[in-house]
């Protein structure tokens, strides 16, 4: 018997809405629609390259994308909202923060986008800064895992030795 799934659009919003204070002091909500599958995969690929660089020990501030590629990434992530944000008169740090939050949403989901937004763009506050720290965090989690119970008192059947085969003549 097949499961009964709800229609995807009934429980998943295909947009990210971010409140931004404009230069005139007013707060405006910008709605960033989900990108096409092709664009989402392109953003994902660029972020995976960044993660590989971080895993290799490159400092967090190492430039992964040149300026043109970074703007292309932002245009892809923001979609039609790019022009609206661009003409809103935001300074670069605010514009970049909105765009990177959208990138986080596309690649890692809403929870990670919220963490990035709240971390004020500081990646070290979102995830451990390097592979050693991530490994330490995962080994700390592993050390709290309960060991399997003892099997003493139970019997296991021992293998019996086989007689050697007779040689063919």
Short mmCIF file of the C-alpha atoms (twelve columns), coordinates in Angstrom:
data_MODEL
# 
_entry.id   MODEL 
# 
loop_
_atom_site.group_PDB 
_atom_site.id 
_atom_site.type_symbol 
_atom_site.label_atom_id 
_atom_site.label_alt_id 
_atom_site.label_comp_id 
_atom_site.label_asym_id 
_atom_site.label_seq_id 
_atom_site.Cartn_x 
_atom_site.Cartn_y 
_atom_site.Cartn_z 
_atom_site.pdbx_PDB_model_num 
ATOM 1   C CA . UNK A 1   0.000  0.000   0.000   1 
ATOM 2   C CA . UNK A 2   1.386  3.423   -0.930  1 
ATOM 3   C CA . UNK A 3   1.913  6.103   1.696   1 
ATOM 4   C CA . UNK A 4   -0.252 9.152   1.755   1 
ATOM 5   C CA . UNK A 5   1.975  12.176  1.349   1 
ATOM 6   C CA . UNK A 6   0.761  15.748  1.650   1 
ATOM 7   C CA . UNK A 7   1.310  17.998  -1.339  1 
ATOM 8   C CA . UNK A 8   4.734  19.617  -0.932  1 
ATOM 9   C CA . UNK A 9   3.441  23.170  -1.266  1 
ATOM 10  C CA . UNK A 10  1.057  22.595  1.655   1 
ATOM 11  C CA . UNK A 11  3.887  22.448  4.197   1 
ATOM 12  C CA . UNK A 12  6.986  23.929  2.564   1 
ATOM 13  C CA . UNK A 13  7.265  27.617  1.767   1 
ATOM 14  C CA . UNK A 14  9.324  28.172  -1.362  1 
ATOM 15  C CA . UNK A 15  10.585 31.570  -0.275  1 
ATOM 16  C CA . UNK A 16  12.758 33.177  2.374   1 
ATOM 17  C CA . UNK A 17  11.615 36.470  3.883   1 
ATOM 18  C CA . UNK A 18  14.214 38.694  5.544   1 
ATOM 19  C CA . UNK A 19  13.582 41.965  7.406   1 
ATOM 20  C CA . UNK A 20  16.139 44.656  6.538   1 
ATOM 21  C CA . UNK A 21  16.463 48.191  7.882   1 
ATOM 22  C CA . UNK A 22  16.815 50.553  4.940   1 
ATOM 23  C CA . UNK A 23  18.981 53.690  4.943   1 
ATOM 24  C CA . UNK A 24  15.845 55.786  5.641   1 
ATOM 25  C CA . UNK A 25  15.348 53.857  8.913   1 
ATOM 26  C CA . UNK A 26  12.301 51.872  7.809   1 
ATOM 27  C CA . UNK A 27  12.273 48.092  7.968   1 
ATOM 28  C CA . UNK A 28  11.309 46.319  4.778   1 
ATOM 29  C CA . UNK A 29  10.790 42.609  4.288   1 
ATOM 30  C CA . UNK A 30  12.458 41.170  1.219   1 
ATOM 31  C CA . UNK A 31  10.996 37.929  -0.139  1 
ATOM 32  C CA . UNK A 32  13.558 35.724  -1.864  1 
ATOM 33  C CA . UNK A 33  11.972 32.958  -3.942  1 
ATOM 34  C CA . UNK A 34  13.495 29.507  -4.175  1 
ATOM 35  C CA . UNK A 35  15.805 29.222  -7.193  1 
ATOM 36  C CA . UNK A 36  15.329 26.783  -10.032 1 
ATOM 37  C CA . UNK A 37  16.807 23.330  -9.513  1 
ATOM 38  C CA . UNK A 38  19.669 24.179  -11.884 1 
ATOM 39  C CA . UNK A 39  20.538 27.391  -10.038 1 
ATOM 40  C CA . UNK A 40  20.192 25.715  -6.649  1 
ATOM 41  C CA . UNK A 41  22.620 22.993  -7.693  1 
ATOM 42  C CA . UNK A 42  25.074 25.621  -8.975  1 
ATOM 43  C CA . UNK A 43  24.966 27.460  -5.641  1 
ATOM 44  C CA . UNK A 44  25.387 24.117  -3.839  1 
ATOM 45  C CA . UNK A 45  28.473 23.261  -5.932  1 
ATOM 46  C CA . UNK A 46  30.146 26.595  -5.154  1 
ATOM 47  C CA . UNK A 47  29.496 26.171  -1.434  1 
ATOM 48  C CA . UNK A 48  30.910 22.624  -1.506  1 
ATOM 49  C CA . UNK A 49  34.099 23.998  -3.074  1 
ATOM 50  C CA . UNK A 50  34.290 26.532  -0.240  1 
ATOM 51  C CA . UNK A 51  33.817 23.797  2.356   1 
ATOM 52  C CA . UNK A 52  36.596 21.714  0.776   1 
ATOM 53  C CA . UNK A 53  38.921 24.702  1.000   1 
ATOM 54  C CA . UNK A 54  38.045 25.149  4.669   1 
ATOM 55  C CA . UNK A 55  38.596 21.425  5.310   1 
ATOM 56  C CA . UNK A 56  42.017 21.651  3.703   1 
ATOM 57  C CA . UNK A 57  43.027 24.132  6.389   1 
ATOM 58  C CA . UNK A 58  42.632 27.330  4.376   1 
ATOM 59  C CA . UNK A 59  41.763 30.294  6.616   1 
ATOM 60  C CA . UNK A 60  38.092 31.326  6.657   1 
ATOM 61  C CA . UNK A 61  38.903 34.635  5.003   1 
ATOM 62  C CA . UNK A 62  40.553 32.977  1.990   1 
ATOM 63  C CA . UNK A 63  38.880 34.217  -1.177  1 
ATOM 64  C CA . UNK A 64  37.060 31.370  -2.880  1 
ATOM 65  C CA . UNK A 65  35.357 33.444  -5.555  1 
ATOM 66  C CA . UNK A 66  36.596 36.491  -7.378  1 
ATOM 67  C CA . UNK A 67  34.366 39.570  -7.286  1 
ATOM 68  C CA . UNK A 68  32.524 38.753  -10.524 1 
ATOM 69  C CA . UNK A 69  31.831 35.160  -9.439  1 
ATOM 70  C CA . UNK A 70  30.640 36.366  -6.041  1 
ATOM 71  C CA . UNK A 71  28.177 38.786  -7.641  1 
ATOM 72  C CA . UNK A 72  26.987 36.015  -9.971  1 
ATOM 73  C CA . UNK A 73  26.446 33.775  -6.935  1 
ATOM 74  C CA . UNK A 74  24.459 36.520  -5.217  1 
ATOM 75  C CA . UNK A 75  22.343 37.188  -8.320  1 
ATOM 76  C CA . UNK A 76  21.611 33.476  -8.598  1 
ATOM 77  C CA . UNK A 77  20.733 33.105  -4.904  1 
ATOM 78  C CA . UNK A 78  18.600 36.253  -4.713  1 
ATOM 79  C CA . UNK A 79  16.854 35.811  -8.046  1 
ATOM 80  C CA . UNK A 80  14.421 38.643  -8.849  1 
ATOM 81  C CA . UNK A 81  14.989 40.156  -5.394  1 
ATOM 82  C CA . UNK A 82  18.580 41.065  -6.386  1 
ATOM 83  C CA . UNK A 83  17.493 44.206  -8.266  1 
ATOM 84  C CA . UNK A 84  15.120 45.239  -5.487  1 
ATOM 85  C CA . UNK A 85  17.895 44.942  -2.891  1 
ATOM 86  C CA . UNK A 86  20.408 46.666  -5.167  1 
ATOM 87  C CA . UNK A 87  18.181 49.688  -5.680  1 
ATOM 88  C CA . UNK A 88  17.229 49.873  -1.971  1 
ATOM 89  C CA . UNK A 89  20.471 51.712  -1.262  1 
ATOM 90  C CA . UNK A 90  21.933 49.167  1.162   1 
ATOM 91  C CA . UNK A 91  25.605 49.340  1.969   1 
ATOM 92  C CA . UNK A 92  27.749 46.401  0.837   1 
ATOM 93  C CA . UNK A 93  27.913 44.638  4.222   1 
ATOM 94  C CA . UNK A 94  24.106 44.543  4.554   1 
ATOM 95  C CA . UNK A 95  23.602 43.539  0.931   1 
ATOM 96  C CA . UNK A 96  26.191 40.760  1.286   1 
ATOM 97  C CA . UNK A 97  24.644 39.554  4.561   1 
ATOM 98  C CA . UNK A 98  21.209 39.212  2.942   1 
ATOM 99  C CA . UNK A 99  22.728 37.421  -0.079  1 
ATOM 100 C CA . UNK A 100 24.824 35.017  2.027   1 
ATOM 101 C CA . UNK A 101 21.790 34.237  4.190   1 
ATOM 102 C CA . UNK A 102 19.964 33.284  0.994   1 
ATOM 103 C CA . UNK A 103 22.929 31.110  -0.027  1 
ATOM 104 C CA . UNK A 104 22.821 29.368  3.368   1 
ATOM 105 C CA . UNK A 105 19.074 28.803  2.967   1 
ATOM 106 C CA . UNK A 106 19.532 27.283  -0.469  1 
ATOM 107 C CA . UNK A 107 22.426 25.010  0.496   1 
ATOM 108 C CA . UNK A 108 21.717 24.077  4.103   1 
ATOM 109 C CA . UNK A 109 18.099 24.912  4.846   1 
ATOM 110 C CA . UNK A 110 16.117 27.380  6.903   1 
ATOM 111 C CA . UNK A 111 17.687 26.537  10.275  1 
ATOM 112 C CA . UNK A 112 21.227 27.206  9.007   1 
ATOM 113 C CA . UNK A 113 20.091 30.419  7.319   1 
ATOM 114 C CA . UNK A 114 18.623 31.587  10.636  1 
ATOM 115 C CA . UNK A 115 21.871 30.751  12.440  1 
ATOM 116 C CA . UNK A 116 23.883 32.678  9.861   1 
ATOM 117 C CA . UNK A 117 21.503 35.657  10.074  1 
ATOM 118 C CA . UNK A 118 21.721 35.721  13.873  1 
ATOM 119 C CA . UNK A 119 25.528 35.266  13.806  1 
ATOM 120 C CA . UNK A 120 25.691 38.616  12.015  1 
ATOM 121 C CA . UNK A 121 27.679 37.086  9.183   1 
ATOM 122 C CA . UNK A 122 30.435 35.631  11.344  1 
ATOM 123 C CA . UNK A 123 30.923 32.085  9.998   1 
ATOM 124 C CA . UNK A 124 32.888 31.034  13.082  1 
ATOM 125 C CA . UNK A 125 29.712 31.527  15.142  1 
ATOM 126 C CA . UNK A 126 27.747 29.234  12.825  1 
ATOM 127 C CA . UNK A 127 30.022 26.179  12.599  1 
ATOM 128 C CA . UNK A 128 33.343 25.044  14.029  1 
ATOM 129 C CA . UNK A 129 36.077 26.924  12.131  1 
ATOM 130 C CA . UNK A 130 38.115 23.995  10.897  1 
ATOM 131 C CA . UNK A 131 38.254 20.262  10.441  1 
ATOM 132 C CA . UNK A 132 40.088 19.669  13.740  1 
ATOM 133 C CA . UNK A 133 37.382 21.507  15.683  1 
ATOM 134 C CA . UNK A 134 34.624 19.637  13.850  1 
ATOM 135 C CA . UNK A 135 36.411 16.340  14.493  1 
ATOM 136 C CA . UNK A 136 36.763 17.218  18.185  1 
ATOM 137 C CA . UNK A 137 33.068 18.100  18.371  1 
ATOM 138 C CA . UNK A 138 32.081 14.837  16.698  1 
ATOM 139 C CA . UNK A 139 34.375 12.750  18.925  1 
ATOM 140 C CA . UNK A 140 32.907 14.455  21.993  1 
ATOM 141 C CA . UNK A 141 29.463 13.452  20.775  1 
ATOM 142 C CA . UNK A 142 30.682 9.929   20.061  1 
ATOM 143 C CA . UNK A 143 32.141 9.566   23.557  1 
ATOM 144 C CA . UNK A 144 28.673 9.989   25.026  1 
ATOM 145 C CA . UNK A 145 27.322 7.082   22.990  1 
ATOM 146 C CA . UNK A 146 26.535 4.085   25.166  1 
ATOM 147 C CA . UNK A 147 28.553 0.963   24.548  1 
ATOM 148 C CA . UNK A 148 26.846 -2.213  23.600  1 
ATOM 149 C CA . UNK A 149 25.882 -4.394  26.567  1 
ATOM 150 C CA . UNK A 150 28.090 -7.270  27.618  1 
ATOM 151 C CA . UNK A 151 27.460 -10.631 26.027  1 
ATOM 152 C CA . UNK A 152 29.103 -12.597 28.830  1 
ATOM 153 C CA . UNK A 153 26.948 -15.429 30.008  1 
ATOM 154 C CA . UNK A 154 25.698 -16.147 26.525  1 
ATOM 155 C CA . UNK A 155 27.101 -18.956 24.532  1 
ATOM 156 C CA . UNK A 156 28.285 -18.913 20.993  1 
ATOM 157 C CA . UNK A 157 28.847 -21.978 18.994  1 
ATOM 158 C CA . UNK A 158 32.487 -22.603 18.237  1 
ATOM 159 C CA . UNK A 159 33.486 -23.624 14.770  1 
ATOM 160 C CA . UNK A 160 34.538 -27.225 14.497  1 
ATOM 161 C CA . UNK A 161 37.691 -28.148 12.641  1 
ATOM 162 C CA . UNK A 162 37.130 -29.807 9.318   1 
ATOM 163 C CA . UNK A 163 38.998 -32.896 8.268   1 
ATOM 164 C CA . UNK A 164 41.372 -32.337 5.384   1 
ATOM 165 C CA . UNK A 165 40.054 -33.350 1.978   1 
ATOM 166 C CA . UNK A 166 41.405 -36.421 0.404   1 
ATOM 167 C CA . UNK A 167 43.700 -35.780 -2.492  1 
ATOM 168 C CA . UNK A 168 42.454 -36.782 -5.917  1 
ATOM 169 C CA . UNK A 169 44.390 -39.510 -7.652  1 
# 
